[in-house]
Short mmCIF file of C-alpha atoms in Angstrom, two decimals:
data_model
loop_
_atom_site.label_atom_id
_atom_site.label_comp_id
_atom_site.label_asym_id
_atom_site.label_seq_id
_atom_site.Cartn_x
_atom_site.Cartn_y
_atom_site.Cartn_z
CA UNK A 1 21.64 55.67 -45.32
CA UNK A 2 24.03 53.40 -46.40
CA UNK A 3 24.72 49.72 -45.34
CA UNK A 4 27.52 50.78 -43.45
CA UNK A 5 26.15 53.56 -41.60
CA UNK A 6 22.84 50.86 -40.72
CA UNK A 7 25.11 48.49 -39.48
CA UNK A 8 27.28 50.88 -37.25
CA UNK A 9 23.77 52.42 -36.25
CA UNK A 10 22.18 49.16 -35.11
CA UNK A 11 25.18 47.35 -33.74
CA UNK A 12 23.19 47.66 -30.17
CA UNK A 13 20.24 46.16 -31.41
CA UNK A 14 22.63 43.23 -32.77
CA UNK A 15 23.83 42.81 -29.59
CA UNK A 16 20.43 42.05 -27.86
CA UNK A 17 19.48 39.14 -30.93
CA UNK A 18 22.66 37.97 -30.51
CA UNK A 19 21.56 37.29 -27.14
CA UNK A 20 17.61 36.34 -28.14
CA UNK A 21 18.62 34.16 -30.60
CA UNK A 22 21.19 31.90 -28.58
CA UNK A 23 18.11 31.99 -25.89
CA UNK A 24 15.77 30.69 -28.86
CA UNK A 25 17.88 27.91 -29.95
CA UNK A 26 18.33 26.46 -26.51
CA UNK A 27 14.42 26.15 -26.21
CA UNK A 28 13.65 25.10 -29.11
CA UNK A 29 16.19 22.32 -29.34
CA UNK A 30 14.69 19.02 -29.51
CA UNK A 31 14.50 15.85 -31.87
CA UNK A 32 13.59 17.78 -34.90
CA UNK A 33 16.63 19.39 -36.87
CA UNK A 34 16.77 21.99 -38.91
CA UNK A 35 17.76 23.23 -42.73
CA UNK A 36 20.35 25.72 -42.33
CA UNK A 37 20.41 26.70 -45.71
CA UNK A 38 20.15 25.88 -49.51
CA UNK A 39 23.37 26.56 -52.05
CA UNK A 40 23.66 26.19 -55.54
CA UNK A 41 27.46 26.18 -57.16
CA UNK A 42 27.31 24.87 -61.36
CA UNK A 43 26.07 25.94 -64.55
CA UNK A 44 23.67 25.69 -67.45
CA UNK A 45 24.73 22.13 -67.96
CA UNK A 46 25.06 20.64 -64.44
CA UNK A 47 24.09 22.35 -61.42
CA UNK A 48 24.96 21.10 -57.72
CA UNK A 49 22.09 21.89 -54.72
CA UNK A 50 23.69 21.91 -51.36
CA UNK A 51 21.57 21.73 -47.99
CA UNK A 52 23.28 22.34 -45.27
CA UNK A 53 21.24 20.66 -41.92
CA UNK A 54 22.46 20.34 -38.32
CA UNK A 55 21.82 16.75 -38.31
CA UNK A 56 21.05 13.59 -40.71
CA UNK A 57 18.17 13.22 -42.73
CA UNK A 58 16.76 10.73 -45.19
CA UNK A 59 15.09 11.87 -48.86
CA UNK A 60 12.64 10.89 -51.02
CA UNK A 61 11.97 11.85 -54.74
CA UNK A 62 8.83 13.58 -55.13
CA UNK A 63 9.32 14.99 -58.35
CA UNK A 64 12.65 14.22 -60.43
CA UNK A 65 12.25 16.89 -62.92
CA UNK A 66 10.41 15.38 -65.92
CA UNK A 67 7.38 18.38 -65.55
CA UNK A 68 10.01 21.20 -64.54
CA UNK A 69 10.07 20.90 -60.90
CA UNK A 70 12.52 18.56 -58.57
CA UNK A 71 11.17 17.99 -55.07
CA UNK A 72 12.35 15.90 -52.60
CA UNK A 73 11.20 15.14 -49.13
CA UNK A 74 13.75 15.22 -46.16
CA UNK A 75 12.71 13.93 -42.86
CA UNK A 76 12.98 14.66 -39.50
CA UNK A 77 13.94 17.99 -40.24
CA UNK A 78 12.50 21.35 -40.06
CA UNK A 79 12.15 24.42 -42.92
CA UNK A 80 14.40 27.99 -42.40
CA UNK A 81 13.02 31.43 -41.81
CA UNK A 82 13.60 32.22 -44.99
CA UNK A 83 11.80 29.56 -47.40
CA UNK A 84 12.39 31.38 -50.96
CA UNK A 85 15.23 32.20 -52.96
CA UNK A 86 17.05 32.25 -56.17
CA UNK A 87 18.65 29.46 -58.00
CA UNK A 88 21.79 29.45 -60.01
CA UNK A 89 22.50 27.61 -63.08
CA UNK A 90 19.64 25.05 -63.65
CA UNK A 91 17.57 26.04 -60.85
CA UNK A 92 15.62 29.24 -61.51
CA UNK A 93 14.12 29.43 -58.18
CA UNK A 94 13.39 27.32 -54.88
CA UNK A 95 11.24 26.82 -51.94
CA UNK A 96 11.54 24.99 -48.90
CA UNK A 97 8.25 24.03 -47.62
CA UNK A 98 7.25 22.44 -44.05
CA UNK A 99 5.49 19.46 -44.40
CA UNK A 100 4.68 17.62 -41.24
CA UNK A 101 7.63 16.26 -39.81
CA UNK A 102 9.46 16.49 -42.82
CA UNK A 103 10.86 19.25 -45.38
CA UNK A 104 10.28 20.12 -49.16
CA UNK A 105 12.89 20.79 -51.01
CA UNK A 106 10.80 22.65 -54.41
CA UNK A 107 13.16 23.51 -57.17
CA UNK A 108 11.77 25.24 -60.28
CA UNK A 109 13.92 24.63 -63.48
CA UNK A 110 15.31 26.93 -66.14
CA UNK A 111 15.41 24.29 -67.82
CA UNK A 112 14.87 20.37 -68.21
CA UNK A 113 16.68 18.61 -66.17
CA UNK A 114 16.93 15.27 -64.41
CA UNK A 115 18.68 14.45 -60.93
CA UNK A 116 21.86 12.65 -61.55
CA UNK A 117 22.40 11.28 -57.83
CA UNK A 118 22.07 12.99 -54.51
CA UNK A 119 23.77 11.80 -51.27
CA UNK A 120 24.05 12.50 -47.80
CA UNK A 121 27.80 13.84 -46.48
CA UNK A 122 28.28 13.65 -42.50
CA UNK A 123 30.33 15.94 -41.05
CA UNK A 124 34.18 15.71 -41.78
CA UNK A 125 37.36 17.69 -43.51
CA UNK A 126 36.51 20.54 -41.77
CA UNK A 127 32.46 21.27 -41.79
CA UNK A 128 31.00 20.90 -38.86
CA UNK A 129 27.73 20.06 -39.90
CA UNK A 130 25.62 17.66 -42.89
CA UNK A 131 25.14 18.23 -45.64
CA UNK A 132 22.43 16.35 -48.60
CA UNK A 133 23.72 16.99 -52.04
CA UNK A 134 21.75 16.87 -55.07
CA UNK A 135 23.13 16.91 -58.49
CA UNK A 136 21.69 17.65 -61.42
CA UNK A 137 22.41 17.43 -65.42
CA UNK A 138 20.46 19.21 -68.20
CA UNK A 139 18.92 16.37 -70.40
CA UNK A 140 19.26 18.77 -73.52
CA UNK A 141 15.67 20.22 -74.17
CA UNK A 142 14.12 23.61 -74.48
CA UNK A 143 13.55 26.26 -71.38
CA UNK A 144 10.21 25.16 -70.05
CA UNK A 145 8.90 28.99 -69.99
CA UNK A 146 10.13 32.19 -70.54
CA UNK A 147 12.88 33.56 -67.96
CA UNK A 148 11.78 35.94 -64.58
CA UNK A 149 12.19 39.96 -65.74
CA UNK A 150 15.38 41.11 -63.78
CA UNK A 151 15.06 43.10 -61.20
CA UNK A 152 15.44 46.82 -61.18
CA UNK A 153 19.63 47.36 -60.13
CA UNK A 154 19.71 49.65 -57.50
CA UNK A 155 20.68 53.47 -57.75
CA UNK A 156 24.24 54.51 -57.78
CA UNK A 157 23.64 55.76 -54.11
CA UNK A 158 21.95 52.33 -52.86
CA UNK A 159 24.85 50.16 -53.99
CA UNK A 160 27.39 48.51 -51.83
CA UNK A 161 30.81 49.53 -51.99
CA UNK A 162 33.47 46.68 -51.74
CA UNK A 163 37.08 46.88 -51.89
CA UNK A 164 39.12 44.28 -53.08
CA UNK A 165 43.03 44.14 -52.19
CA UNK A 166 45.14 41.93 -54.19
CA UNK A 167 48.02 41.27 -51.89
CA UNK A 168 51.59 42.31 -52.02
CA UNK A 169 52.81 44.10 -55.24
CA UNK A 170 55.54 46.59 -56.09
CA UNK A 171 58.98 45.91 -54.20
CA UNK A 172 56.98 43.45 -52.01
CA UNK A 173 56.69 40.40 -54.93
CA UNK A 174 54.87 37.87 -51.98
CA UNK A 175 55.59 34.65 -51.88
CA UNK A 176 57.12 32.58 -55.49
CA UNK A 177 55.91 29.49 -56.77
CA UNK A 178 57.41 27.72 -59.37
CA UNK A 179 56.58 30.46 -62.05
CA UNK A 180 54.96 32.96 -60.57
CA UNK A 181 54.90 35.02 -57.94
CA UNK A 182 52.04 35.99 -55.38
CA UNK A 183 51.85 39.46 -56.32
CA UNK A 184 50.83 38.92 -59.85
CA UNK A 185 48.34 36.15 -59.00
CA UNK A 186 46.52 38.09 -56.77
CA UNK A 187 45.88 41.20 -59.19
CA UNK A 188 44.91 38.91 -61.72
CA UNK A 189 42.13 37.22 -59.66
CA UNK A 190 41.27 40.76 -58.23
CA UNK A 191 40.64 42.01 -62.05
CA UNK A 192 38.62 38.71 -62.33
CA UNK A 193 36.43 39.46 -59.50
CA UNK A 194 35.88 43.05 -60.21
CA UNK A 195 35.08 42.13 -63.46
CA UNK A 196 32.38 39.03 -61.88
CA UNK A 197 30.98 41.99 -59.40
CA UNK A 198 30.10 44.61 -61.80
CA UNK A 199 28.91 42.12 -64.47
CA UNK A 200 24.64 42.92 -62.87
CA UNK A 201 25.46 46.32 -61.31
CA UNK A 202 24.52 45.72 -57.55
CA UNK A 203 28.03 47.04 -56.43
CA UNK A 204 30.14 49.61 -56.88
CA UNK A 205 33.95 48.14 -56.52
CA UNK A 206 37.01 49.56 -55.96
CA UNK A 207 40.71 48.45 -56.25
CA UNK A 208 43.52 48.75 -53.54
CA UNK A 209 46.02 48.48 -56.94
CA UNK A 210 45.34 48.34 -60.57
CA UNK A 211 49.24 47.85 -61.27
CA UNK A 212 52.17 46.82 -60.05
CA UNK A 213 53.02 48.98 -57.23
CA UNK A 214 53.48 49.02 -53.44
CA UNK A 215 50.58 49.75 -51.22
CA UNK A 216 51.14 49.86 -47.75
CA UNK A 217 49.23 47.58 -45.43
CA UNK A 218 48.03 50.69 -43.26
CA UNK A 219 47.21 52.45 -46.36
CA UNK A 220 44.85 49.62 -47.93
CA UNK A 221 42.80 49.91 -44.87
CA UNK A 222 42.51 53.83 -44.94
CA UNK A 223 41.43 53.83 -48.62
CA UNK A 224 38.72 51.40 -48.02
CA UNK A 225 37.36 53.27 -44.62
CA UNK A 226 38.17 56.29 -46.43
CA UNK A 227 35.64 55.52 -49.11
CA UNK A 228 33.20 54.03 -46.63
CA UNK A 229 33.53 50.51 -47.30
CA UNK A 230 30.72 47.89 -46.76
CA UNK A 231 33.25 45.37 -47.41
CA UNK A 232 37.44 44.67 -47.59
CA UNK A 233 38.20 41.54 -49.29
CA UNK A 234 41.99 40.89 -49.13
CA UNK A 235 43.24 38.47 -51.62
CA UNK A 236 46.50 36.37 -51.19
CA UNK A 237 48.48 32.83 -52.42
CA UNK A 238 49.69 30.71 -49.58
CA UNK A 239 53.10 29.06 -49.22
CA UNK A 240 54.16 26.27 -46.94
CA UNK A 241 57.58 24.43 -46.85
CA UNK A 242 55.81 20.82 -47.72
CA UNK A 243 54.75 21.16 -51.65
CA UNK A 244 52.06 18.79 -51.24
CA UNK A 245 50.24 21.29 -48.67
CA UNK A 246 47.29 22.62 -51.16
CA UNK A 247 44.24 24.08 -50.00
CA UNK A 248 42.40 27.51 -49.38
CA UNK A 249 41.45 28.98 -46.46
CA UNK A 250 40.00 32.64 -44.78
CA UNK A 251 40.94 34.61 -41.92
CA UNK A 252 39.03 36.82 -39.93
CA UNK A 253 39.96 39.12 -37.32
CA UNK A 254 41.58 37.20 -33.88
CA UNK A 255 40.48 38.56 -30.62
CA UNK A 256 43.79 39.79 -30.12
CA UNK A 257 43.70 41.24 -33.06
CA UNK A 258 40.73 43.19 -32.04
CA UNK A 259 42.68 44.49 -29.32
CA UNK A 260 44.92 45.58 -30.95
CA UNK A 261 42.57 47.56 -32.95
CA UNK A 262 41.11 49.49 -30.91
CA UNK A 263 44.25 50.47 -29.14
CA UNK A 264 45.72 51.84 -32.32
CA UNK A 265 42.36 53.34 -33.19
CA UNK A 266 41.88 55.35 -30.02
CA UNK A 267 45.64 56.51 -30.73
CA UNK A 268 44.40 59.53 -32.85
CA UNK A 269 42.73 62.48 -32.26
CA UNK A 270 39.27 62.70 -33.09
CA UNK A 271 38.75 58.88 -33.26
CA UNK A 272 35.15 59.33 -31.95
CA UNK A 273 34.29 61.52 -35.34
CA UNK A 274 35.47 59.07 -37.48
CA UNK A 275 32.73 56.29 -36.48
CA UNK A 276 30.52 59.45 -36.15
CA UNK A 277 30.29 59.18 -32.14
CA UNK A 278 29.03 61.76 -30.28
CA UNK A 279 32.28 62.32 -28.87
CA UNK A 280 31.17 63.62 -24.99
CA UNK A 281 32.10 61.19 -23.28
CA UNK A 282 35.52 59.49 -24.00
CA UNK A 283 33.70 55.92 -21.40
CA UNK A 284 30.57 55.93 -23.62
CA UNK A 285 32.41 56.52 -26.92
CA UNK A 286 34.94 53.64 -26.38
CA UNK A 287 31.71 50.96 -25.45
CA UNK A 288 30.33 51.80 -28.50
CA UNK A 289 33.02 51.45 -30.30
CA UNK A 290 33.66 48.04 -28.88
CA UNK A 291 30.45 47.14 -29.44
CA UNK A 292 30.86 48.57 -33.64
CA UNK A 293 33.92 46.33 -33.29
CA UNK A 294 31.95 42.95 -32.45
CA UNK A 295 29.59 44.18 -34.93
CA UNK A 296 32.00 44.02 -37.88
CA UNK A 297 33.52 40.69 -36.36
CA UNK A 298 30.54 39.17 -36.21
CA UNK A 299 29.44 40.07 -40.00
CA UNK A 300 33.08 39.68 -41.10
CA UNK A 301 33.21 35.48 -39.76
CA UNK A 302 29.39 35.65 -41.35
CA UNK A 303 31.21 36.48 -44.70
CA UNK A 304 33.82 34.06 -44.54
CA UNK A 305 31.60 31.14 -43.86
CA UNK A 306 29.78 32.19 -47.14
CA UNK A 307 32.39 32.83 -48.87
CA UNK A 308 34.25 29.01 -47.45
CA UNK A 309 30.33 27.73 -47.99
CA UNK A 310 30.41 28.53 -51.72
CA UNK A 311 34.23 27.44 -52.43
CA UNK A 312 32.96 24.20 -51.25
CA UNK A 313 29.94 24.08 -53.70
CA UNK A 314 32.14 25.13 -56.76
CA UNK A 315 34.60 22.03 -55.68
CA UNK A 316 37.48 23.74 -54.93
CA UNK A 317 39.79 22.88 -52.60
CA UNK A 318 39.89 23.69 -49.37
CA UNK A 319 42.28 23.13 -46.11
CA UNK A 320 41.28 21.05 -43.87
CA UNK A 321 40.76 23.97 -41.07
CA UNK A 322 39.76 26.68 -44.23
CA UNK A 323 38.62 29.04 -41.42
CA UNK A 324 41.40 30.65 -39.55
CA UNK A 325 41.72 33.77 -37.41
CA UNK A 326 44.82 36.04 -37.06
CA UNK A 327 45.98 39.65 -36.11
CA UNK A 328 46.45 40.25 -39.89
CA UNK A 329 46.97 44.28 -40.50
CA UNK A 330 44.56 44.62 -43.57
CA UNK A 331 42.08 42.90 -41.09
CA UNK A 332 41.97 46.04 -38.35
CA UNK A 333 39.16 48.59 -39.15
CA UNK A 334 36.60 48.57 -36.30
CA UNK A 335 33.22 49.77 -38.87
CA UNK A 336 34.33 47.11 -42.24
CA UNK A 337 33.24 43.52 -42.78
CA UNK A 338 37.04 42.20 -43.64
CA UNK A 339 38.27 38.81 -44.72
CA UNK A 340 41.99 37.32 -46.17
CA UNK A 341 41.08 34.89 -48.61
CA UNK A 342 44.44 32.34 -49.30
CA UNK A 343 43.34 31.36 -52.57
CA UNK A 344 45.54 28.03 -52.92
CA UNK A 345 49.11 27.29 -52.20
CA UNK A 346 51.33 28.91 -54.84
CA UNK A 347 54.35 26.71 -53.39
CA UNK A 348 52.17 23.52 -54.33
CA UNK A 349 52.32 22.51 -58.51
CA UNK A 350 48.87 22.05 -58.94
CA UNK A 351 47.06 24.60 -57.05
CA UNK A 352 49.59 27.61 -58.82
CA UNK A 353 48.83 25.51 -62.01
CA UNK A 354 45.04 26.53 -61.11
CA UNK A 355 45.75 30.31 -60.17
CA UNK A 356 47.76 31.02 -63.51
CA UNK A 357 45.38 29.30 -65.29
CA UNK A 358 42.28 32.39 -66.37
CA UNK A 359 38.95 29.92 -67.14
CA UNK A 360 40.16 27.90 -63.43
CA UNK A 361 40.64 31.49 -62.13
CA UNK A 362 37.18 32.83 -63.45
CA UNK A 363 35.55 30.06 -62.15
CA UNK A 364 36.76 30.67 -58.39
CA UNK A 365 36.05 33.92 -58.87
CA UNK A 366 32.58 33.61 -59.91
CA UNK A 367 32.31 31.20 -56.70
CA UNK A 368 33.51 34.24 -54.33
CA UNK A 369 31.39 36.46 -56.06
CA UNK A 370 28.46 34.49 -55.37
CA UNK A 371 29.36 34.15 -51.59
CA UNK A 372 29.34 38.34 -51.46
CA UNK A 373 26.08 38.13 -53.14
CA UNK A 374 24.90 35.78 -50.99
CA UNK A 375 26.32 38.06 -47.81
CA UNK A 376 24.26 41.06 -49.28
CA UNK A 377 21.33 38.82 -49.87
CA UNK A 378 21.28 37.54 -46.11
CA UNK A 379 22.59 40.96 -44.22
CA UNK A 380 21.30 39.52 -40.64
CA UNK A 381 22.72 35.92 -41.09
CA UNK A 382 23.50 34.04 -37.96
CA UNK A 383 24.31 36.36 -34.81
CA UNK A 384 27.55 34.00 -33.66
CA UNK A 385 29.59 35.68 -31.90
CA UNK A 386 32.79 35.79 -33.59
CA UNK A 387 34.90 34.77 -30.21
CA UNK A 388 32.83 32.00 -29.54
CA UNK A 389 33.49 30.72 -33.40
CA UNK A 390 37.27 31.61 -33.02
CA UNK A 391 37.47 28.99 -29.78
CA UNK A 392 36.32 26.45 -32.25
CA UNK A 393 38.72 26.69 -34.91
CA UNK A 394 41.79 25.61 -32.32
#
């Protein structure tokens, strides 16, 4: 069974945490906070730890690295579900241990390292929650022990497919920046991401266009469901009249835009087939649909706040309100995970400087790459509903 098919096949069950897990919260809210979760953005030479928590903290060095382990204490807050994971760049692994009334934050090294500062952020510039940074630098020595065996990649048939849409193209250039126009920006950094996908294997990715030509919007969407998409990523360059305006953002699908959906959807003949519905009765067909559709919301505004999560970690800029919801066409299939990532503002110098520049464009690609990892890694991820996280973004 695919991922698609277990999501579309469990969207009732989704429903009812959705539900449990809003319950849970409310009970168990009370002085201690918690650790959202742990991100890594960097390299081999300096490597940034993010941990996002719902409300301030204070640390305390436990370990700073000298014996191949960093951990630091944070207080008054409590440990995730999930209290493993893999690191990126310096950090081979982690663990986030409860310890009392406090958290440990256990990093094992690739390599030696030392913490070059760590600080707390409030909330501001668009997050809505903490967040305690640590930074760290390589000090130049030897890896400490040999590196994990990589996992097994999956089978051919086990693999995710995602489907990346570089915006515009053909007789529709996009928008034009200075010297360059959307079109070609946008298959550039879709090239660069296919490229940053395939690099371990885990997915099997697909293009919308490989050239220069017009794809209509319709059309993109059809491929992808066609193919039976886990994932539509639509990628784009902004443009605003003010050239100082710089910034990227994501938009998921607005509840009018869902709306709209389904009335186009249940348009055709045989829509119940298509989402493999049992087709007998048009009333019971049309709630599960709607309930497929909050589904794929749901995991779509999961995506984006990796994806907006991870931009943040690799430093790149972001606008101030970075997630955004709209009626977008490329946005309307009720069964795929979709998101319209606005890379930067190809109207502002230094941002288009950025997207026509390929180690700049590599690196926010590897960044997005890693937030669809992390989306794979974490399929349940937090059951917001996406309406409730739309009223929040006016």
């Amino acid at each position: 069974m695919t991922v698609r098919e277990r999501v579309v096949a469990a969207v009732g069950v989704v429903v009812v945490c959705a539900a449990l897990l809003v319950a849970g919260r409310g009970l168990a809210s009370g002085a201690v906070g918690e650790i959202l979760r742990v991100r890594f953005g960097g390299d081999a030479e300096r490597t940034r730890v993010v941990i996002d928590l719902d409300r301030t903290t204070r640390g305390q060095v436990i370990q700073s690295g000298d014996d191949g382990h960093v951990v630091i204490s944070l207080s008054g807050v409590s440990p995730p579900d999930q209290q493993t994971g893999a690191g990126r760049g310096l950090v081979r692994d982690f663990r986030v241990a409860g310890a009392g009334a406090a958290s440990r934050i256990e990093l094992d090294l690739a390599v030696s390292a030392e913490i070059e500062r760590r600080f707390l952020l409030p909330p501001g510039d668009g997050v809505d929650h903490f967040r305690y940074v640590i930074d760290l630098k390589a000090t130049g020595r030897a890896p400490m022990r040999p590196a994990l065996r990589a996992e097994r990649p999956p089978s051919p048939a086990e693999r995710p497919v995602i489907y990346i849409d570089p915006g515009h193209g053909g007789r529709d250039p996009g928008a034009a920046g200075a010297t360059s126009r959307e079109s070609a920006v946008t298959l550039a950094a879709a090239q660069a991401l296919k490229a940053e996908l395939e690099r371990h294997g885990r997915y099997r990715v697909r293009l919308t266009r490989d050239s220069d030509a017009y794809v209509g919007l319709d059309r993109r969407v059809a491929i992808a469901r066609q193919a039976g998409a886990d994932l539509f990523i639509s990628l784009h360059a902004d443009a605003g009249a003010d050239p100082a305006t710089r910034g990227a953002s994501v938009y998921t699908l607005s509840e009018q835009g869902a709306g709209r959906a389904v009335r186009e959807f249940t348009r055709g003949d045989n829509w119940q087939r298509s989402l493999n519905l049992p087709g007998r009765d048009a009333s019971v067909d049309r709630i599960l649909l709607d309930m497929t559709q909050r589904a794929t919301q749901n995991r779509s505004a999961q995506l984006a706040r990796t994806l907006l999560g991870e931009l943040e970690t690799a430093d790149h800029p972001l606008l101030r309100r970075s997630h955004r919801d709209a009626g977008l066409a490329v946005l309307l299939a009720p069964d795929v995970p979709a998101v319209l990532l606005e890379m930067g503002f190809i109207t502002n110098p230094e941002d288009e400087r950025l997207l026509n520049d390929s180690r700049a464009r590599r690196r926010l690609m590897r960044a997005v790459a890693e937030g669809i990892d992390r989306y794979f890694r974490e399929p349940s991820g937090d059951a917001q509903m996406a309406s409730a996280e739309a009223a929040g973004q006016n």
